[in-house]
Amino acid sequence: QVQLVTSGGGLVQAGDSLRLSCAASGRTFSSYAMGWFRQAPGKDREFVATISASGGSTNYATSVKGRFTISRDNAKNTVYLQMNSLKPEDTGLYYCAARNNPYRADWVAAYDYWGQGTQVTVSS
């Protein structure tokens, strides 16, 4: 069982940066691929970024590529999402997720554990 605690959201202006963190419990964090997803009001949860268990492979949604960076520190059981050049359309509830599999994945059903979400609001 993995518990995920997400933090770092907030209210920012367009063009600003934020860094989200997701701290995981358990000794097996380094064997889990991790992902970030977001959900805007009235919309489905959508993929943002994913990273393999080793950290050697990443993938991003087209809408965030070049602006967001996912990384992980397996010694700290933490995954990060650095978000730069934020846009109003990045607004949403951001979730981190853990996959009981070392390979990254960009679909919701691939993930076994979810954090509680942290709100990101970008004003224009």
PDB file of C-alpha atoms in Angstrom:
ATOM      1  CA  GLN A   1       0.000   0.000   0.000  1.00  0.00           C
ATOM      2  CA  VAL A   2       1.262   3.468  -0.913  1.00  0.00           C
ATOM      3  CA  GLN A   3       0.006   6.744   0.496  1.00  0.00           C
ATOM      4  CA  LEU A   4       0.635   9.931  -1.438  1.00  0.00           C
ATOM      5  CA  VAL A   5       0.554  13.453   0.001  1.00  0.00           C
ATOM      6  CA  THR A   6       0.539  16.272  -2.527  1.00  0.00           C
ATOM      7  CA  SER A   7       1.524  19.873  -1.827  1.00  0.00           C
ATOM      8  CA  GLY A   8       2.668  23.079  -3.500  1.00  0.00           C
ATOM      9  CA  GLY A   9      -0.418  24.359  -5.251  1.00  0.00           C
ATOM     10  CA  GLY A  10      -1.599  27.923  -5.098  1.00  0.00           C
ATOM     11  CA  LEU A  11      -2.911  31.008  -6.857  1.00  0.00           C
ATOM     12  CA  VAL A  12      -0.460  32.572  -9.309  1.00  0.00           C
ATOM     13  CA  GLN A  13      -0.485  34.891 -12.298  1.00  0.00           C
ATOM     14  CA  ALA A  14       0.067  33.860 -15.881  1.00  0.00           C
ATOM     15  CA  GLY A  15       3.775  33.448 -16.549  1.00  0.00           C
ATOM     16  CA  ASP A  16       4.631  32.509 -12.979  1.00  0.00           C
ATOM     17  CA  SER A  17       6.095  29.225 -11.757  1.00  0.00           C
ATOM     18  CA  LEU A  18       5.089  26.651  -9.162  1.00  0.00           C
ATOM     19  CA  ARG A  19       6.620  23.420  -7.954  1.00  0.00           C
ATOM     20  CA  LEU A  20       4.370  20.618  -6.806  1.00  0.00           C
ATOM     21  CA  SER A  21       5.628  17.877  -4.530  1.00  0.00           C
ATOM     22  CA  CYS A  22       4.249  14.430  -3.815  1.00  0.00           C
ATOM     23  CA  ALA A  23       5.616  12.515  -0.858  1.00  0.00           C
ATOM     24  CA  ALA A  24       5.059   8.777  -0.780  1.00  0.00           C
ATOM     25  CA  SER A  25       5.016   6.365   2.113  1.00  0.00           C
ATOM     26  CA  GLY A  26       6.513   2.908   1.988  1.00  0.00           C
ATOM     27  CA  ARG A  27       9.874   1.375   1.167  1.00  0.00           C
ATOM     28  CA  THR A  28       9.075   0.430  -2.413  1.00  0.00           C
ATOM     29  CA  PHE A  29       8.773   3.919  -3.899  1.00  0.00           C
ATOM     30  CA  SER A  30      11.764   3.312  -6.157  1.00  0.00           C
ATOM     31  CA  SER A  31       9.922   0.458  -7.880  1.00  0.00           C
ATOM     32  CA  TYR A  32       6.885   2.570  -8.821  1.00  0.00           C
ATOM     33  CA  ALA A  33       6.438   4.681 -11.909  1.00  0.00           C
ATOM     34  CA  MET A  34       4.800   7.995 -11.023  1.00  0.00           C
ATOM     35  CA  GLY A  35       2.503  10.366 -12.827  1.00  0.00           C
ATOM     36  CA  TRP A  36       0.864  13.755 -12.535  1.00  0.00           C
ATOM     37  CA  PHE A  37      -2.681  14.355 -13.717  1.00  0.00           C
ATOM     38  CA  ARG A  38      -5.022  17.323 -13.497  1.00  0.00           C
ATOM     39  CA  GLN A  39      -8.746  17.914 -13.558  1.00  0.00           C
ATOM     40  CA  ALA A  40     -10.539  21.145 -14.367  1.00  0.00           C
ATOM     41  CA  PRO A  41     -14.162  21.702 -13.280  1.00  0.00           C
ATOM     42  CA  GLY A  42     -16.553  19.823 -15.518  1.00  0.00           C
ATOM     43  CA  LYS A  43     -13.770  18.007 -17.344  1.00  0.00           C
ATOM     44  CA  ASP A  44     -12.223  14.574 -17.188  1.00  0.00           C
ATOM     45  CA  ARG A  45      -8.950  13.948 -15.408  1.00  0.00           C
ATOM     46  CA  GLU A  46      -6.130  14.355 -17.909  1.00  0.00           C
ATOM     47  CA  PHE A  47      -2.540  13.256 -18.127  1.00  0.00           C
ATOM     48  CA  VAL A  48       0.191  15.812 -17.476  1.00  0.00           C
ATOM     49  CA  ALA A  49       3.505  13.996 -16.989  1.00  0.00           C
ATOM     50  CA  THR A  50       4.964  10.642 -16.048  1.00  0.00           C
ATOM     51  CA  ILE A  51       8.332   9.285 -14.956  1.00  0.00           C
ATOM     52  CA  SER A  52       9.687   5.764 -14.773  1.00  0.00           C
ATOM     53  CA  ALA A  53      10.695   4.140 -11.510  1.00  0.00           C
ATOM     54  CA  SER A  54      14.382   4.811 -12.120  1.00  0.00           C
ATOM     55  CA  GLY A  55      13.754   8.365 -13.279  1.00  0.00           C
ATOM     56  CA  GLY A  56      15.447   7.672 -16.574  1.00  0.00           C
ATOM     57  CA  SER A  57      12.379   8.038 -18.775  1.00  0.00           C
ATOM     58  CA  THR A  58       9.734  10.766 -18.840  1.00  0.00           C
ATOM     59  CA  ASN A  59       6.794  11.774 -20.988  1.00  0.00           C
ATOM     60  CA  TYR A  60       4.596  14.858 -21.121  1.00  0.00           C
ATOM     61  CA  ALA A  61       1.269  15.966 -22.456  1.00  0.00           C
ATOM     62  CA  THR A  62       1.694  18.086 -25.557  1.00  0.00           C
ATOM     63  CA  SER A  63       0.096  21.065 -23.814  1.00  0.00           C
ATOM     64  CA  VAL A  64       2.822  21.216 -21.130  1.00  0.00           C
ATOM     65  CA  LYS A  65       5.877  20.010 -23.010  1.00  0.00           C
ATOM     66  CA  GLY A  66       8.729  22.492 -22.696  1.00  0.00           C
ATOM     67  CA  ARG A  67       7.114  24.232 -19.707  1.00  0.00           C
ATOM     68  CA  PHE A  68       6.730  21.471 -17.101  1.00  0.00           C
ATOM     69  CA  THR A  69       9.386  19.111 -15.752  1.00  0.00           C
ATOM     70  CA  ILE A  70       8.764  15.955 -13.754  1.00  0.00           C
ATOM     71  CA  SER A  71      11.527  14.596 -11.538  1.00  0.00           C
ATOM     72  CA  ARG A  72      11.915  12.294  -8.574  1.00  0.00           C
ATOM     73  CA  ASP A  73      14.205  11.758  -5.631  1.00  0.00           C
ATOM     74  CA  ASN A  74      14.001   8.115  -4.650  1.00  0.00           C
ATOM     75  CA  ALA A  75      16.060   8.730  -1.521  1.00  0.00           C
ATOM     76  CA  LYS A  76      13.343  11.117  -0.329  1.00  0.00           C
ATOM     77  CA  ASN A  77      10.369   9.131  -1.671  1.00  0.00           C
ATOM     78  CA  THR A  78       9.226  12.259  -3.480  1.00  0.00           C
ATOM     79  CA  VAL A  79       8.207  13.188  -7.008  1.00  0.00           C
ATOM     80  CA  TYR A  80       8.095  16.787  -8.223  1.00  0.00           C
ATOM     81  CA  LEU A  81       6.403  18.753 -10.962  1.00  0.00           C
ATOM     82  CA  GLN A  82       8.126  22.010 -11.832  1.00  0.00           C
ATOM     83  CA  MET A  83       5.686  24.213 -13.716  1.00  0.00           C
ATOM     84  CA  ASN A  84       7.002  27.271 -15.549  1.00  0.00           C
ATOM     85  CA  SER A  85       5.305  29.827 -17.793  1.00  0.00           C
ATOM     86  CA  LEU A  86       1.935  28.948 -16.337  1.00  0.00           C
ATOM     87  CA  LYS A  87      -1.190  29.721 -18.333  1.00  0.00           C
ATOM     88  CA  PRO A  88      -4.825  30.130 -17.239  1.00  0.00           C
ATOM     89  CA  GLU A  89      -5.632  26.854 -18.989  1.00  0.00           C
ATOM     90  CA  ASP A  90      -3.288  25.075 -16.556  1.00  0.00           C
ATOM     91  CA  THR A  91      -5.814  25.748 -13.792  1.00  0.00           C
ATOM     92  CA  GLY A  92      -7.103  22.614 -12.099  1.00  0.00           C
ATOM     93  CA  LEU A  93      -6.772  20.132  -9.296  1.00  0.00           C
ATOM     94  CA  TYR A  94      -3.440  18.359  -9.682  1.00  0.00           C
ATOM     95  CA  TYR A  95      -3.061  14.762  -8.579  1.00  0.00           C
ATOM     96  CA  CYS A  96      -0.001  12.596  -8.271  1.00  0.00           C
ATOM     97  CA  ALA A  97      -0.343   8.884  -8.809  1.00  0.00           C
ATOM     98  CA  ALA A  98       1.773   5.787  -8.296  1.00  0.00           C
ATOM     99  CA  ARG A  99       1.870   2.785 -10.559  1.00  0.00           C
ATOM    100  CA  ASN A 100       2.859  -0.647  -9.257  1.00  0.00           C
ATOM    101  CA  ASN A 101       5.062  -1.086 -12.317  1.00  0.00           C
ATOM    102  CA  PRO A 102       8.432   0.460 -13.189  1.00  0.00           C
ATOM    103  CA  TYR A 103       7.399   1.678 -16.629  1.00  0.00           C
ATOM    104  CA  ARG A 104       5.835   5.107 -17.113  1.00  0.00           C
ATOM    105  CA  ALA A 105       2.270   5.398 -18.394  1.00  0.00           C
ATOM    106  CA  ASP A 106       0.048   8.247 -19.557  1.00  0.00           C
ATOM    107  CA  TRP A 107      -3.452   6.901 -18.867  1.00  0.00           C
ATOM    108  CA  VAL A 108      -5.491   7.112 -15.678  1.00  0.00           C
ATOM    109  CA  ALA A 109      -6.333   3.420 -15.381  1.00  0.00           C
ATOM    110  CA  ALA A 110      -2.634   2.476 -15.324  1.00  0.00           C
ATOM    111  CA  TYR A 111      -2.234   3.885 -11.802  1.00  0.00           C
ATOM    112  CA  ASP A 112      -2.966   2.106  -8.571  1.00  0.00           C
ATOM    113  CA  TYR A 113      -2.672   4.829  -5.945  1.00  0.00           C
ATOM    114  CA  TRP A 114      -3.701   8.489  -5.938  1.00  0.00           C
ATOM    115  CA  GLY A 115      -2.926  11.482  -3.794  1.00  0.00           C
ATOM    116  CA  GLN A 116      -5.534  13.910  -2.519  1.00  0.00           C
ATOM    117  CA  GLY A 117      -4.876  16.623  -5.094  1.00  0.00           C
ATOM    118  CA  THR A 118      -3.628  20.174  -4.805  1.00  0.00           C
ATOM    119  CA  GLN A 119      -5.323  23.175  -6.427  1.00  0.00           C
ATOM    120  CA  VAL A 120      -3.469  25.269  -8.982  1.00  0.00           C
ATOM    121  CA  THR A 121      -5.164  28.455 -10.130  1.00  0.00           C
ATOM    122  CA  VAL A 122      -3.585  30.678 -12.769  1.00  0.00           C
ATOM    123  CA  SER A 123      -5.084  34.116 -13.277  1.00  0.00           C
ATOM    124  CA  SER A 124      -4.730  36.049 -16.517  1.00  0.00           C
TER     125      SER A 124
END
